[in-house]
Short mmCIF file of C-alpha atoms in Angstrom, two decimals:
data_model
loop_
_atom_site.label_atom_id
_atom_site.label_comp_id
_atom_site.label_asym_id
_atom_site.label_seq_id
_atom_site.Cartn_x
_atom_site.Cartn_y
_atom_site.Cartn_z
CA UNK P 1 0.00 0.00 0.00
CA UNK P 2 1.21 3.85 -1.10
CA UNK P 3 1.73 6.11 1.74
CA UNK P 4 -0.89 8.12 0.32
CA UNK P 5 -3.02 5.24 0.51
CA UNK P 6 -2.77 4.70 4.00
CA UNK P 7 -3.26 8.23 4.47
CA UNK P 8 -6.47 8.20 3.21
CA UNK P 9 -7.33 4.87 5.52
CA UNK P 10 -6.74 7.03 8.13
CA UNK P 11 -8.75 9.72 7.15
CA UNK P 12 -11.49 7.82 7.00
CA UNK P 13 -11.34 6.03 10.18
CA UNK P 14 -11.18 10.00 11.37
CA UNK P 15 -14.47 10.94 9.92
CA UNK P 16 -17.47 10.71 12.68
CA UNK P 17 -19.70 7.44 12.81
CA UNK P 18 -16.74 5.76 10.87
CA UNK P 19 -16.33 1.73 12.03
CA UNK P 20 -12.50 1.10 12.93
CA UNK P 21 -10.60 -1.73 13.57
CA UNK P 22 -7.72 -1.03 15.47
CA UNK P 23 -4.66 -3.10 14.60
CA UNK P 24 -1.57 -3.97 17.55
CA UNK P 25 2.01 -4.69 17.29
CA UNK P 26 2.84 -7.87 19.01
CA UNK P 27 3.43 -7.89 22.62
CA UNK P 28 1.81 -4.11 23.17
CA UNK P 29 -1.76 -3.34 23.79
CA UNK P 30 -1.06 0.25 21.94
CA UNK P 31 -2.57 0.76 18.20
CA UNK P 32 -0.50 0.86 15.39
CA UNK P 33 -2.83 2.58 13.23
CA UNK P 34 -6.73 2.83 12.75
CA UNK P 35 -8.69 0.93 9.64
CA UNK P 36 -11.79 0.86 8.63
CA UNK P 37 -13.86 -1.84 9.21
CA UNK P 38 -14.31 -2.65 5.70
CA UNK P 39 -10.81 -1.57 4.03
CA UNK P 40 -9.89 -5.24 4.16
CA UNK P 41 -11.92 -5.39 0.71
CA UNK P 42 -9.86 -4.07 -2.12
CA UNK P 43 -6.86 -3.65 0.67
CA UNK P 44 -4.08 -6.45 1.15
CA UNK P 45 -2.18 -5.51 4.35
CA UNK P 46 0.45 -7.96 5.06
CA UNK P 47 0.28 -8.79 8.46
CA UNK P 48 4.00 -9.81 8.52
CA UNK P 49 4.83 -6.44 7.97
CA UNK P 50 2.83 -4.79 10.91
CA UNK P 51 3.24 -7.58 13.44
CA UNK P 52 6.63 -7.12 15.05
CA UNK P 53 8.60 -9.38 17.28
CA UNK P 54 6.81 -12.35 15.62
CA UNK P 55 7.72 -15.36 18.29
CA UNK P 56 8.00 -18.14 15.84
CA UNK P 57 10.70 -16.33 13.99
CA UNK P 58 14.75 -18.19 14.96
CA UNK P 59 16.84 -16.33 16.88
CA UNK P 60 20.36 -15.19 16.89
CA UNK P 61 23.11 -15.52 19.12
CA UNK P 62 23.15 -11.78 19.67
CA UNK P 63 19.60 -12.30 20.86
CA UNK P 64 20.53 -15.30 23.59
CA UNK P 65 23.28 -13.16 25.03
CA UNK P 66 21.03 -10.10 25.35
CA UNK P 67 18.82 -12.05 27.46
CA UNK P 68 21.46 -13.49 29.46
CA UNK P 69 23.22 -10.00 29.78
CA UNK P 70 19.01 -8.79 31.06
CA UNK P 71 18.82 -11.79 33.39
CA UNK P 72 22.13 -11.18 34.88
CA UNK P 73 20.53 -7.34 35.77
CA UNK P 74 17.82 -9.05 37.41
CA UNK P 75 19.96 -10.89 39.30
CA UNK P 76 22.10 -8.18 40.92
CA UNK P 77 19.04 -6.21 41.61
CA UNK P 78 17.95 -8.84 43.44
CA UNK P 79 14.70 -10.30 41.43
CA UNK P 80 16.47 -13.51 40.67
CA UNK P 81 18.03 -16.22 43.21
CA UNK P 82 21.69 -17.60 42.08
CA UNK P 83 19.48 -21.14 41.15
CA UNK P 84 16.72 -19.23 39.00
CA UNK P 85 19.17 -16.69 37.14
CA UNK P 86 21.10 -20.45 36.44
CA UNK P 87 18.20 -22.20 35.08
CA UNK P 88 16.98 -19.26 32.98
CA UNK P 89 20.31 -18.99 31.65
CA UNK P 90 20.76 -22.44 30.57
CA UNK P 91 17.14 -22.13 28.88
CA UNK P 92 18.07 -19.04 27.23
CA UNK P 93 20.99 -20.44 25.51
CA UNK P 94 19.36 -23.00 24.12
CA UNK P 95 15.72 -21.28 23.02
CA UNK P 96 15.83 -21.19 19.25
CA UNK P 97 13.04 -19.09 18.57
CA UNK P 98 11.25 -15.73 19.90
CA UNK P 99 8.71 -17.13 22.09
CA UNK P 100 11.18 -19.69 23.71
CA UNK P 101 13.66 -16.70 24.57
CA UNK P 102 10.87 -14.48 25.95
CA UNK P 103 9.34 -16.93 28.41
CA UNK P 104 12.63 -16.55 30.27
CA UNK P 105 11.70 -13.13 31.06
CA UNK P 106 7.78 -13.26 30.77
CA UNK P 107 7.78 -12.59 34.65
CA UNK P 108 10.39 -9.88 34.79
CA UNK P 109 10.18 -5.69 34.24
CA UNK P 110 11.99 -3.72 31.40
CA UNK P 111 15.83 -4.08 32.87
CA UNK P 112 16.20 -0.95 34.70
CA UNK P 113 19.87 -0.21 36.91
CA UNK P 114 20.26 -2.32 39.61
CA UNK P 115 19.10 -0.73 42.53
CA UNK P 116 20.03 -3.80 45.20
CA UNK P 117 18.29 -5.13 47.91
CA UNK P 118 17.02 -3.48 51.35
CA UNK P 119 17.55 -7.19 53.32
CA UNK P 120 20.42 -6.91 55.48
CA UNK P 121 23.25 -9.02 54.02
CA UNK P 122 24.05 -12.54 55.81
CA UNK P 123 28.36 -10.84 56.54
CA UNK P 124 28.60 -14.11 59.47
CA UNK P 125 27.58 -17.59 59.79
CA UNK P 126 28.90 -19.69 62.31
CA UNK P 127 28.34 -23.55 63.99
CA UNK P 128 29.75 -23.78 67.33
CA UNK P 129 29.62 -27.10 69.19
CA UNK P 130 26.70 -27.99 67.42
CA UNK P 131 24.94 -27.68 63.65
CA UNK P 132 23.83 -24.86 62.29
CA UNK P 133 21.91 -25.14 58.74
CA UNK P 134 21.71 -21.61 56.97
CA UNK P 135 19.95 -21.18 53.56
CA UNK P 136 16.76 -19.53 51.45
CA UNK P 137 16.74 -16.41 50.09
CA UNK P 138 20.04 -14.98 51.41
CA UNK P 139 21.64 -11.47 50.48
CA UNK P 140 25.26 -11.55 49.42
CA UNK P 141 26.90 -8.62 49.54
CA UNK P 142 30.62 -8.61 47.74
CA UNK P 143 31.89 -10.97 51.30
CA UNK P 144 30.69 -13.50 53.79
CA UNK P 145 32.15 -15.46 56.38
CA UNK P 146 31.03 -19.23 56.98
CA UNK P 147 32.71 -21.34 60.20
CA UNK P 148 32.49 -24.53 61.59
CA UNK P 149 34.21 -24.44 65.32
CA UNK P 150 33.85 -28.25 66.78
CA UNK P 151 30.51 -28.43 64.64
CA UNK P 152 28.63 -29.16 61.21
CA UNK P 153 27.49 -25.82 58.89
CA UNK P 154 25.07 -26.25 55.97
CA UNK P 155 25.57 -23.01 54.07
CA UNK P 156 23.06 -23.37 51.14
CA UNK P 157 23.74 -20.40 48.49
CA UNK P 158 21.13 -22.23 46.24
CA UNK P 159 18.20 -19.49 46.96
CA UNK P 160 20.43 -16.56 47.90
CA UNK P 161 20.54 -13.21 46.18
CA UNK P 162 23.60 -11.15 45.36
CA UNK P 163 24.75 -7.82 44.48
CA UNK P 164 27.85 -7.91 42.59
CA UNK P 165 29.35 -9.85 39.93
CA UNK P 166 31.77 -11.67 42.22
CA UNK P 167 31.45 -12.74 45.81
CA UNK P 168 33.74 -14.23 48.43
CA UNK P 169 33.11 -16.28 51.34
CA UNK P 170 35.62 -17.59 53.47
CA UNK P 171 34.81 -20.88 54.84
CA UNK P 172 36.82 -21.06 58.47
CA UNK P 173 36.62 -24.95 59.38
CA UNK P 174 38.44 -25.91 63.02
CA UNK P 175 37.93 -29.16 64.20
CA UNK P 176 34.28 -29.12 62.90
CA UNK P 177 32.78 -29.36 58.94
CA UNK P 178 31.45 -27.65 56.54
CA UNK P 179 29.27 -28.04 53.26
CA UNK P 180 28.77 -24.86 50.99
CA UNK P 181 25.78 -25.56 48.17
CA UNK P 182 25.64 -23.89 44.70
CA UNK P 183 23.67 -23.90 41.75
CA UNK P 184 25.14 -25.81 38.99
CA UNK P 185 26.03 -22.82 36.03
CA UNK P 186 27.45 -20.58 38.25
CA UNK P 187 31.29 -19.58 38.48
CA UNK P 188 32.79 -21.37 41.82
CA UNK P 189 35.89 -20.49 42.52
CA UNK P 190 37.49 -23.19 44.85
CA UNK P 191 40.89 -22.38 47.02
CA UNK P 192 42.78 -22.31 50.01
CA UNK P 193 44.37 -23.94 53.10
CA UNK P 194 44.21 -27.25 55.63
CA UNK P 195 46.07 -28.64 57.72
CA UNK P 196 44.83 -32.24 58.93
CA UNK P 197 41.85 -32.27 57.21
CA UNK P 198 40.61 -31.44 53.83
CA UNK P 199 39.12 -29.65 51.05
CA UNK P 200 36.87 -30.73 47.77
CA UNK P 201 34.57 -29.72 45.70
CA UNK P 202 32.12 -31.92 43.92
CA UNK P 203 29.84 -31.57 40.56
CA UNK P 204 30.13 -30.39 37.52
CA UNK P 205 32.48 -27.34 36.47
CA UNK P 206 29.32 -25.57 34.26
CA UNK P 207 30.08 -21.94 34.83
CA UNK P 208 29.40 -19.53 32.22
CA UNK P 209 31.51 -16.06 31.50
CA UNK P 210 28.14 -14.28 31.65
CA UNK P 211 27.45 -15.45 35.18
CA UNK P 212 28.12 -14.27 38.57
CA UNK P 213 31.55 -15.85 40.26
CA UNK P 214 31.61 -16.99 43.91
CA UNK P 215 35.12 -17.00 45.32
CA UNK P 216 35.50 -19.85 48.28
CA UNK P 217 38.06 -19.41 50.22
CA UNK P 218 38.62 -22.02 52.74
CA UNK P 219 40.86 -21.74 56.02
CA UNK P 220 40.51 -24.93 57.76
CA UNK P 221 42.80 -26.63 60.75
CA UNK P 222 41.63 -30.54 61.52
CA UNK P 223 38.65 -29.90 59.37
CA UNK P 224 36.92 -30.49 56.28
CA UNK P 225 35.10 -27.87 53.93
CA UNK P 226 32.92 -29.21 50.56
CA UNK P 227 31.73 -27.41 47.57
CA UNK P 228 28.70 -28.67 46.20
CA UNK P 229 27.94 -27.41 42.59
CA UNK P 230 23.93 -29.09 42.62
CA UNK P 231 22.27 -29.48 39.48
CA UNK P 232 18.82 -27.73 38.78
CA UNK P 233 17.13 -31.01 38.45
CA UNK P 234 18.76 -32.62 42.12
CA UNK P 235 16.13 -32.34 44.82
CA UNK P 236 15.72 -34.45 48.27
CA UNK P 237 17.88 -34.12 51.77
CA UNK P 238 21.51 -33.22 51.82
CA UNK P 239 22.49 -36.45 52.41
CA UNK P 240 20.40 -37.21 48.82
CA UNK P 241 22.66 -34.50 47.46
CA UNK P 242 25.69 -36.33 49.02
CA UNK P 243 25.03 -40.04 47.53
CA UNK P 244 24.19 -38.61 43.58
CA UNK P 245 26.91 -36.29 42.95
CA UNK P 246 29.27 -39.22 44.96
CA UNK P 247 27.36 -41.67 42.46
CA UNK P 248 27.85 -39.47 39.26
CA UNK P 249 31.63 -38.83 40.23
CA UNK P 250 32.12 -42.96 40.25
CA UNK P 251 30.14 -42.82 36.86
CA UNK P 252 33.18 -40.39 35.42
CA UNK P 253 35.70 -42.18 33.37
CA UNK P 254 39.11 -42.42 34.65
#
């Protein structure tokens, strides 16, 4: 259709007592432009040129790493835990067309700055003489401290919120032990000291360069310290969590 053709569509639709149809862009509920009710005789609009964003359409890889690059913003600002912004991602990567890549975000606002989160940040956990089990939606805010001190510590990061790209916790383990939980797809960074006793960490290595890193340090005299990286699809008890990713490391060739 001729630009003055259109023009005089809209014209029409102008002119009092005049039916309309109003036609929408995909994915907005404002009007593109207004039609008469009866222009679709004689008229052939091509709806592939007015609908936009059409979600059967392939994406790019430019398009996957924009909505990784969003999902880490929601992240930060505190609308995604470390295990959701890790599932998303690994769905995002993989989505080959529109609609696929938007339902990672269907729940989320327009990015915006990250403005962080009002909780107060967990700076101190600590097991003394006894256990201690810390974990669900957890602020992280550039350090933490974890220790064990004649005791047992369960610090689960699974469900906890952070505010910068990379965190560090130091994991102090005397005479007691301690198990630090991550999501599977995020950066763990695994290193530091023991003396009579011991440090691992078990799982796969699935980090990606677009995701947050979590620096463990680990200080540790007659004790032992564990990294868990848990995949998305692992649920039950820690000791669950213990026996599959033992089980999947004795499935490993040598």
């Amino acid at each position: 259709m001729t630009p003055a053709a259109m023009a005089e569509l809209v014209r029409g639709a102008a002119a009092p007592g005049s039916p309309a149809v109003i036609l929408t862009t995909y994915g907005t509920a404002k009007p593109l432009v207004a039609v008469p009710a009866d222009a679709s005789r004689g008229t052939h609009l091509s709806l592939s040129v007015i609908t936009m964003d059409d979600p059967s359409l392939r994406v790019s890889d430019a398009d996957r790493e924009q909505a990784v690059a969003a999902l880490r913003e929601h992240l930060l600002a505190g609308r995604l835990t470390l295990a959701e912004f890790s599932e998303r991602v690994e769905a995002a990567l993989t989505a080959r067309v529109g609609g696929e890549l938007a339902r990672v975000q269907e729940d989320l606002p327009a990015v915006v700055p990250a403005a962080g989160s009002r909780r107060k940040p967990a700076r101190f956990t600590a097991a003394l003489f006894g256990r201690a089990v810390r974990r669900g939606r957890l602020r992280l805010r550039g350090r933490a401290v974890a220790a064990s001190v004649f005791g047992d510590l369960d610090f689960d990061l699974r469900e906890a919120t952070i505010d910068h790209g990379e965190t560090a916790v130091t994991v102090l383990a005397a005479f007691g032990n301690a198990d630090v939980y991550v999501p599977e797809g995020v950066n763990v960074d695994v290193g530091g000291i023991t003396v009579f006793g011991h440090h691992r960490d078990w799982g796969r290595d699935a980090g990606r360069p677009d995701a947050p890193t979590v620096h463990v340090r680990v200080l540790g005299l007659a004790g032992t310290v564990d990294v868990w990286r848990v995949p998305h699809d692992m649920q039950g008890s820690y000791s669950d969590i213990f026996r599959q990713l033992k089980d999947r490391r004795r499935e490993l060739p040598s």
